[in-house]
CSV table of C-alpha atoms in Angstrom, one decimal:
chain,number,residue,atom,x,y,z
A,1,MET,CA,-14.9,-17.1,-11.7
A,2,THR,CA,-13.9,-15.3,-15.0
A,3,VAL,CA,-10.6,-13.7,-15.6
A,4,GLU,CA,-12.2,-10.3,-15.0
A,5,GLU,CA,-13.8,-11.4,-11.8
A,6,SER,CA,-10.5,-12.9,-10.5
A,7,LEU,CA,-8.6,-9.7,-11.1
A,8,THR,CA,-11.2,-7.6,-9.3
A,9,SER,CA,-11.2,-10.1,-6.6
A,10,GLY,CA,-7.6,-9.9,-6.2
A,11,ALA,CA,-7.7,-6.1,-5.7
A,12,LEU,CA,-10.6,-6.5,-3.2
A,13,LYS,CA,-8.7,-9.0,-1.2
A,14,SER,CA,-5.6,-6.6,-1.0
A,15,TRP,CA,-8.0,-4.0,0.3
A,16,LYS,CA,-9.6,-6.2,2.8
A,17,MET,CA,-6.3,-7.4,4.1
A,18,VAL,CA,-5.0,-3.9,4.8
A,19,VAL,CA,-8.3,-2.7,6.3
A,20,GLY,CA,-8.4,-5.9,8.4
A,21,ARG,CA,-4.9,-4.9,9.8
A,22,LEU,CA,-6.1,-1.3,10.5
A,23,ASN,CA,-9.2,-2.5,12.2
A,24,ASP,CA,-7.2,-4.8,14.4
A,25,PHE,CA,-4.6,-2.1,15.2
A,26,ALA,CA,-7.3,0.3,16.1
A,27,ALA,CA,-9.2,-2.2,18.2
A,28,SER,CA,-6.2,-3.2,20.2
A,29,ALA,CA,-4.4,0.2,20.7
A,30,GLU,CA,-5.3,1.5,24.1
A,31,ASP,CA,-6.6,5.0,24.7
A,32,GLU,CA,-3.2,6.3,25.8
A,33,LYS,CA,-1.5,4.8,22.8
A,34,LEU,CA,-3.8,6.9,20.5
A,35,GLU,CA,-2.3,10.0,21.9
A,36,CYS,CA,1.3,9.0,21.0
A,37,PRO,CA,2.9,10.7,18.0
A,38,VAL,CA,4.2,8.2,15.6
A,39,ALA,CA,7.7,9.8,15.8
A,40,PRO,CA,8.8,13.0,17.7
A,41,GLY,CA,7.0,16.0,16.4
A,42,LYS,CA,4.8,13.9,14.0
A,43,ASN,CA,1.0,13.1,14.0
A,44,ARG,CA,-0.6,11.2,16.9
A,45,VAL,CA,-2.1,7.8,16.1
A,46,ARG,CA,-5.4,9.3,16.9
A,47,TYR,CA,-5.1,11.9,14.1
A,48,LEU,CA,-4.0,9.3,11.6
A,49,LEU,CA,-6.9,7.0,12.5
A,50,GLY,CA,-9.3,9.9,12.0
A,51,HIS,CA,-7.5,10.9,8.8
A,52,LEU,CA,-8.0,7.2,7.5
A,53,ALA,CA,-11.6,7.2,8.7
A,54,VAL,CA,-12.4,10.4,6.7
A,55,ALA,CA,-10.5,9.2,3.6
A,56,HIS,CA,-12.5,5.9,3.5
A,57,ASP,CA,-15.8,7.6,4.4
A,58,ARG,CA,-15.3,9.9,1.3
A,59,MET,CA,-15.0,6.8,-0.8
A,60,LEU,CA,-18.7,6.2,-0.5
A,61,PRO,CA,-19.9,9.2,-2.6
A,62,MET,CA,-16.6,9.2,-4.7
A,63,LEU,CA,-17.3,5.6,-5.9
A,64,GLY,CA,-21.0,6.3,-6.2
A,65,LEU,CA,-21.9,4.0,-3.4
A,66,GLY,CA,-24.0,6.2,-1.1
A,67,GLU,CA,-23.8,9.1,1.2
A,68,ARG,CA,-20.9,9.5,3.5
A,69,LEU,CA,-21.5,8.9,7.2
A,70,HIS,CA,-19.1,11.0,9.3
A,71,SER,CA,-18.2,14.4,7.9
A,72,GLU,CA,-17.9,15.7,11.5
A,73,LEU,CA,-14.3,14.3,11.5
A,74,ASP,CA,-13.2,16.3,8.5
A,75,ALA,CA,-12.0,19.6,10.1
A,76,ALA,CA,-10.0,18.0,12.9
A,77,TYR,CA,-8.5,15.1,10.9
A,78,PHE,CA,-8.5,15.9,7.2
A,79,GLU,CA,-8.6,19.5,6.2
A,80,ASN,CA,-6.2,20.9,8.8
A,81,PRO,CA,-3.0,19.8,10.3
A,82,GLU,CA,-2.9,18.0,13.7
A,83,GLY,CA,-3.7,20.2,16.7
A,84,THR,CA,-5.8,22.8,14.9
A,85,PHE,CA,-9.0,21.5,16.5
A,86,PRO,CA,-9.8,19.3,19.5
A,87,ASP,CA,-10.7,15.7,18.9
A,88,PRO,CA,-14.3,15.8,17.7
A,89,VAL,CA,-15.3,12.3,19.1
A,90,SER,CA,-14.1,10.0,21.8
A,91,ALA,CA,-11.5,7.3,21.2
A,92,ALA,CA,-14.2,4.6,21.5
A,93,ASP,CA,-16.4,6.4,19.0
A,94,LEU,CA,-13.5,6.8,16.5
A,95,ARG,CA,-12.9,3.0,16.7
A,96,GLY,CA,-16.6,2.4,16.1
A,97,ILE,CA,-16.7,4.8,13.1
A,98,LEU,CA,-13.7,3.0,11.5
A,99,VAL,CA,-15.6,-0.3,11.8
A,100,GLU,CA,-18.9,1.2,10.4
A,101,VAL,CA,-17.3,2.8,7.5
A,102,HIS,CA,-15.4,-0.3,6.5
A,103,ARG,CA,-18.6,-2.5,6.9
A,104,LYS,CA,-20.5,-0.2,4.7
A,105,LEU,CA,-17.8,-0.1,2.1
A,106,ALA,CA,-17.4,-3.9,2.1
A,107,SER,CA,-21.1,-4.4,1.4
A,108,ALA,CA,-21.1,-1.9,-1.4
A,109,PHE,CA,-18.0,-3.3,-3.0
A,110,GLU,CA,-19.5,-6.9,-3.2
A,111,THR,CA,-22.1,-5.4,-5.6
A,112,LEU,CA,-19.8,-4.0,-8.2
A,113,THR,CA,-19.0,-5.9,-11.4
A,114,PRO,CA,-15.5,-5.7,-13.1
A,115,GLN,CA,-17.0,-3.4,-15.7
A,116,GLU,CA,-18.3,-1.1,-12.9
A,117,TRP,CA,-14.9,-1.1,-11.3
A,118,LEU,CA,-13.6,0.5,-14.6
A,119,GLN,CA,-16.1,3.2,-14.5
A,120,LYS,CA,-15.3,6.7,-13.7
A,121,HIS,CA,-15.3,8.0,-10.1
A,122,ALA,CA,-17.2,11.1,-8.9
A,123,ALA,CA,-14.1,13.3,-8.6
A,124,VAL,CA,-13.2,13.2,-12.3
A,125,SER,CA,-15.2,15.0,-15.1
A,126,ALA,CA,-16.7,13.1,-18.0
A,127,GLU,CA,-14.3,15.0,-20.3
A,128,ASP,CA,-11.2,14.1,-18.2
A,129,PHE,CA,-12.3,10.5,-17.9
A,130,SER,CA,-12.7,10.1,-21.7
A,131,LYS,CA,-9.1,11.4,-22.1
A,132,ASP,CA,-7.8,9.1,-19.3
A,133,PRO,CA,-10.0,6.1,-18.5
A,134,SER,CA,-7.6,4.9,-15.9
A,135,ARG,CA,-9.2,7.3,-13.5
A,136,ASN,CA,-11.7,4.9,-12.5
A,137,ARG,CA,-13.1,3.2,-9.4
A,138,LEU,CA,-10.3,0.5,-9.3
A,139,ALA,CA,-7.7,3.3,-9.2
A,140,VAL,CA,-9.4,4.8,-6.1
A,141,LEU,CA,-9.5,1.4,-4.4
A,142,LEU,CA,-5.8,0.7,-5.1
A,143,SER,CA,-4.8,4.2,-4.1
A,144,ARG,CA,-6.6,4.1,-0.9
A,145,THR,CA,-5.2,0.7,-0.1
A,146,ASN,CA,-1.7,2.1,-0.5
A,147,HIS,CA,-2.7,5.2,1.5
A,148,ALA,CA,-3.8,3.0,4.4
A,149,SER,CA,-0.6,0.9,4.2
A,150,PHE,CA,1.5,4.1,4.3
A,151,HIS,CA,-0.1,5.4,7.6
A,152,LEU,CA,-0.3,1.9,9.0
A,153,GLY,CA,3.4,1.6,8.6
A,154,GLN,CA,3.7,4.8,10.7
A,155,MET,CA,1.3,3.9,13.4
A,156,ILE,CA,2.9,0.4,13.9
A,157,LEU,CA,6.1,2.4,15.0
A,158,THR,CA,4.3,3.1,18.4
A,159,LYS,CA,3.9,-0.6,19.2
B,1,MET,CA,-7.9,-2.2,-24.3
B,2,THR,CA,-10.0,-5.1,-22.9
B,3,VAL,CA,-11.7,-5.1,-19.6
B,4,GLU,CA,-9.0,-7.7,-18.4
B,5,GLU,CA,-6.2,-5.5,-19.7
B,6,SER,CA,-7.6,-2.5,-18.1
B,7,LEU,CA,-7.8,-4.3,-14.7
B,8,THR,CA,-4.2,-5.5,-14.7
B,9,SER,CA,-3.1,-2.1,-16.1
B,10,GLY,CA,-4.6,-0.5,-13.0
B,11,ALA,CA,-2.7,-2.8,-10.6
B,12,LEU,CA,0.6,-2.1,-12.5
B,13,LYS,CA,-0.1,1.7,-12.4
B,14,SER,CA,-0.5,1.5,-8.6
B,15,TRP,CA,2.9,-0.5,-8.4
B,16,LYS,CA,4.6,2.1,-10.7
B,17,MET,CA,3.5,5.0,-8.6
B,18,VAL,CA,4.6,3.6,-5.4
B,19,VAL,CA,8.0,2.5,-6.8
B,20,GLY,CA,8.3,5.9,-8.5
B,21,ARG,CA,7.9,7.6,-5.0
B,22,LEU,CA,10.5,4.9,-3.6
B,23,ASN,CA,13.0,5.7,-6.2
B,24,ASP,CA,12.6,9.4,-5.9
B,25,PHE,CA,12.9,9.1,-2.0
B,26,ALA,CA,16.2,7.0,-2.3
B,27,ALA,CA,17.6,9.3,-5.0
B,28,SER,CA,17.0,12.4,-2.9
B,29,ALA,CA,17.9,11.1,0.6
B,30,GLU,CA,21.4,12.2,1.4
B,31,ASP,CA,23.9,9.8,2.9
B,32,GLU,CA,23.5,11.0,6.3
B,33,LYS,CA,19.7,10.8,6.1
B,34,LEU,CA,20.1,7.0,5.3
B,35,GLU,CA,21.6,6.5,8.7
B,36,CYS,CA,18.7,8.0,10.6
B,37,PRO,CA,16.2,5.6,12.4
B,38,VAL,CA,12.7,6.3,11.2
B,39,ALA,CA,11.7,6.7,14.9
B,40,PRO,CA,13.9,6.3,18.1
B,41,GLY,CA,15.1,2.7,18.4
B,42,LYS,CA,13.6,1.7,14.9
B,43,ASN,CA,15.2,0.7,11.6
B,44,ARG,CA,17.4,3.1,9.8
B,45,VAL,CA,16.3,4.3,6.4
B,46,ARG,CA,19.2,2.5,4.9
B,47,TYR,CA,18.0,-0.9,6.4
B,48,LEU,CA,14.5,-0.3,5.0
B,49,LEU,CA,15.7,0.6,1.6
B,50,GLY,CA,17.9,-2.6,1.6
B,51,HIS,CA,15.0,-4.6,2.9
B,52,LEU,CA,12.8,-3.4,-0.1
B,53,ALA,CA,15.6,-4.0,-2.6
B,54,VAL,CA,15.7,-7.6,-1.4
B,55,ALA,CA,11.9,-8.1,-1.4
B,56,HIS,CA,11.6,-6.6,-4.9
B,57,ASP,CA,14.7,-8.5,-6.2
B,58,ARG,CA,13.1,-11.7,-5.0
B,59,MET,CA,10.0,-11.0,-7.1
B,60,LEU,CA,11.9,-11.9,-10.2
B,61,PRO,CA,12.2,-15.7,-9.5
B,62,MET,CA,8.9,-15.7,-7.4
B,63,LEU,CA,6.9,-14.5,-10.5
B,64,GLY,CA,9.0,-16.6,-12.9
B,65,LEU,CA,10.6,-13.5,-14.6
B,66,GLY,CA,14.2,-14.5,-14.3
B,67,GLU,CA,17.1,-14.9,-11.9
B,68,ARG,CA,17.5,-12.5,-9.0
B,69,LEU,CA,20.3,-9.9,-9.2
B,70,HIS,CA,21.4,-9.0,-5.6
B,71,SER,CA,21.3,-11.8,-3.0
B,72,GLU,CA,24.4,-10.1,-1.3
B,73,LEU,CA,21.9,-7.9,0.5
B,74,ASP,CA,19.8,-10.6,2.1
B,75,ALA,CA,21.8,-11.3,5.3
B,76,ALA,CA,22.1,-7.7,6.3
B,77,TYR,CA,18.7,-6.5,5.3
B,78,PHE,CA,16.3,-9.2,5.1
B,79,GLU,CA,17.1,-12.4,7.1
B,80,ASN,CA,18.4,-10.6,10.3
B,81,PRO,CA,17.4,-7.6,12.3
B,82,GLU,CA,19.1,-4.2,11.8
B,83,GLY,CA,22.6,-4.2,13.2
B,84,THR,CA,23.4,-7.9,12.9
B,85,PHE,CA,25.7,-7.3,9.9
B,86,PRO,CA,27.6,-4.2,8.5
B,87,ASP,CA,26.0,-2.6,5.4
B,88,PRO,CA,27.1,-4.8,2.5
B,89,VAL,CA,27.3,-2.2,-0.1
B,90,SER,CA,27.8,1.6,-0.2
B,91,ALA,CA,24.8,4.0,-0.1
B,92,ALA,CA,25.4,4.9,-3.7
B,93,ASP,CA,25.4,1.3,-4.7
B,94,LEU,CA,22.3,0.6,-2.9
B,95,ARG,CA,20.4,3.4,-4.7
B,96,GLY,CA,21.7,2.0,-8.0
B,97,ILE,CA,20.5,-1.6,-7.0
B,98,LEU,CA,17.0,-0.2,-6.4
B,99,VAL,CA,16.8,1.4,-9.8
B,100,GLU,CA,18.2,-1.6,-11.5
B,101,VAL,CA,15.9,-4.1,-9.8
B,102,HIS,CA,12.9,-1.9,-10.5
B,103,ARG,CA,13.8,-1.4,-14.1
B,104,LYS,CA,14.2,-5.2,-14.6
B,105,LEU,CA,10.8,-5.8,-13.0
B,106,ALA,CA,9.1,-3.1,-15.2
B,107,SER,CA,10.3,-4.6,-18.4
B,108,ALA,CA,9.2,-8.1,-17.3
B,109,PHE,CA,5.8,-6.9,-16.1
B,110,GLU,CA,5.1,-5.4,-19.6
B,111,THR,CA,5.2,-8.9,-21.1
B,112,LEU,CA,2.6,-10.5,-19.0
B,113,THR,CA,-1.0,-11.0,-20.1
B,114,PRO,CA,-3.9,-10.8,-17.7
B,115,GLN,CA,-4.2,-14.6,-17.8
B,116,GLU,CA,-0.5,-14.8,-16.8
B,117,TRP,CA,-1.0,-12.5,-13.9
B,118,LEU,CA,-3.5,-15.1,-12.5
B,119,GLN,CA,-1.1,-17.9,-12.7
B,120,LYS,CA,0.5,-19.4,-9.7
B,121,HIS,CA,3.7,-17.8,-8.3
B,122,ALA,CA,6.7,-19.9,-7.4
B,123,ALA,CA,6.3,-19.8,-3.7
B,124,VAL,CA,3.0,-21.8,-3.7
B,125,SER,CA,2.8,-25.5,-4.6
B,126,ALA,CA,0.6,-26.7,-7.5
B,127,GLU,CA,-1.7,-28.5,-5.0
B,128,ASP,CA,-2.1,-25.5,-2.7
B,129,PHE,CA,-2.7,-23.3,-5.8
B,130,SER,CA,-5.4,-25.6,-6.9
B,131,LYS,CA,-7.2,-25.1,-3.6
B,132,ASP,CA,-6.7,-21.3,-3.6
B,133,PRO,CA,-6.2,-19.9,-7.0
B,134,SER,CA,-6.0,-16.3,-5.5
B,135,ARG,CA,-2.3,-17.1,-4.7
B,136,ASN,CA,-1.2,-15.8,-8.0
B,137,ARG,CA,1.1,-13.3,-9.5
B,138,LEU,CA,-1.3,-10.5,-9.1
B,139,ALA,CA,-1.6,-11.1,-5.3
B,140,VAL,CA,2.2,-10.9,-5.0
B,141,LEU,CA,2.3,-7.6,-7.0
B,142,LEU,CA,-0.5,-6.0,-4.8
B,143,SER,CA,1.1,-7.4,-1.6
B,144,ARG,CA,4.5,-5.9,-2.5
B,145,THR,CA,3.0,-2.6,-3.5
B,146,ASN,CA,1.4,-2.3,0.0
B,147,HIS,CA,4.6,-3.5,1.6
B,148,ALA,CA,6.5,-0.8,-0.2
B,149,SER,CA,3.9,1.9,0.8
B,150,PHE,CA,4.1,0.7,4.4
B,151,HIS,CA,7.8,1.2,4.7
B,152,LEU,CA,7.7,4.4,2.6
B,153,GLY,CA,5.4,5.9,5.2
B,154,GLN,CA,8.0,5.2,7.8
B,155,MET,CA,11.0,6.5,5.8
B,156,ILE,CA,9.1,9.7,4.9
B,157,LEU,CA,9.1,10.5,8.7
B,158,THR,CA,12.8,11.4,8.5
B,159,LYS,CA,12.1,14.2,6.0
């Protein structure tokens, strides 16, 4: 493995570890646990799982890896605060969506070279990217890994 | 910047962003906020800030970057659960320690080359590292970044 490959492999390993914990949490949390707020007056576990499903689903077009799969979750879990809309899918379906999205991302990630990780993502213009080339695919991967850790820390409080 | 430098720079940028949020949170949280548990029956904000201070202080020897600075926090915030020992330092001192540790790490990180980020860390034996070279400095950096995000997500709930 080259130095470049080892570096991107490290970032991917970190993503996989966090997503593995997230999948395990979602798989083991019972339906009634999903209805618990992570702290009094805060988001339910189910809202946060939906929120992460959307954030990760959106990585597909953002990283140029294909169409997204589940925009039906956006209104309830991403674009509006908790409680604005009823849950759009069952708890079982939400768990399945998380697994599906993470599996599609994992396959796509395997195909990217170190150089491709440094290419611009779709949410930045060519002009802005030329001024700040750190706005690349790798930055999105690391940012989403931290974002998932952030909400995982909250959801774990219901255990 | 070479591909290798851009990749390590991305990981460092992610660390700096999370640590910046952590420093900002600690600086703006009033003394009485530090005494709040992040959820009923869970750790106080102050315990988690101390816990992160220790985890980050320990990165100095773990990454071969120098002696650690504040082992006086270990018993209260790292080696035992909340409430086993009284707070060993004042809230103001704890905020200062966080800034001090992060500043020392930032200076040391700037000196490392991509190749050095891929070298083994001090908590893995040469034999184990030869079997699994992913147990390198970069893995520690990414793991601690996620760990800080995890607890930041919890502490933010008290806002």
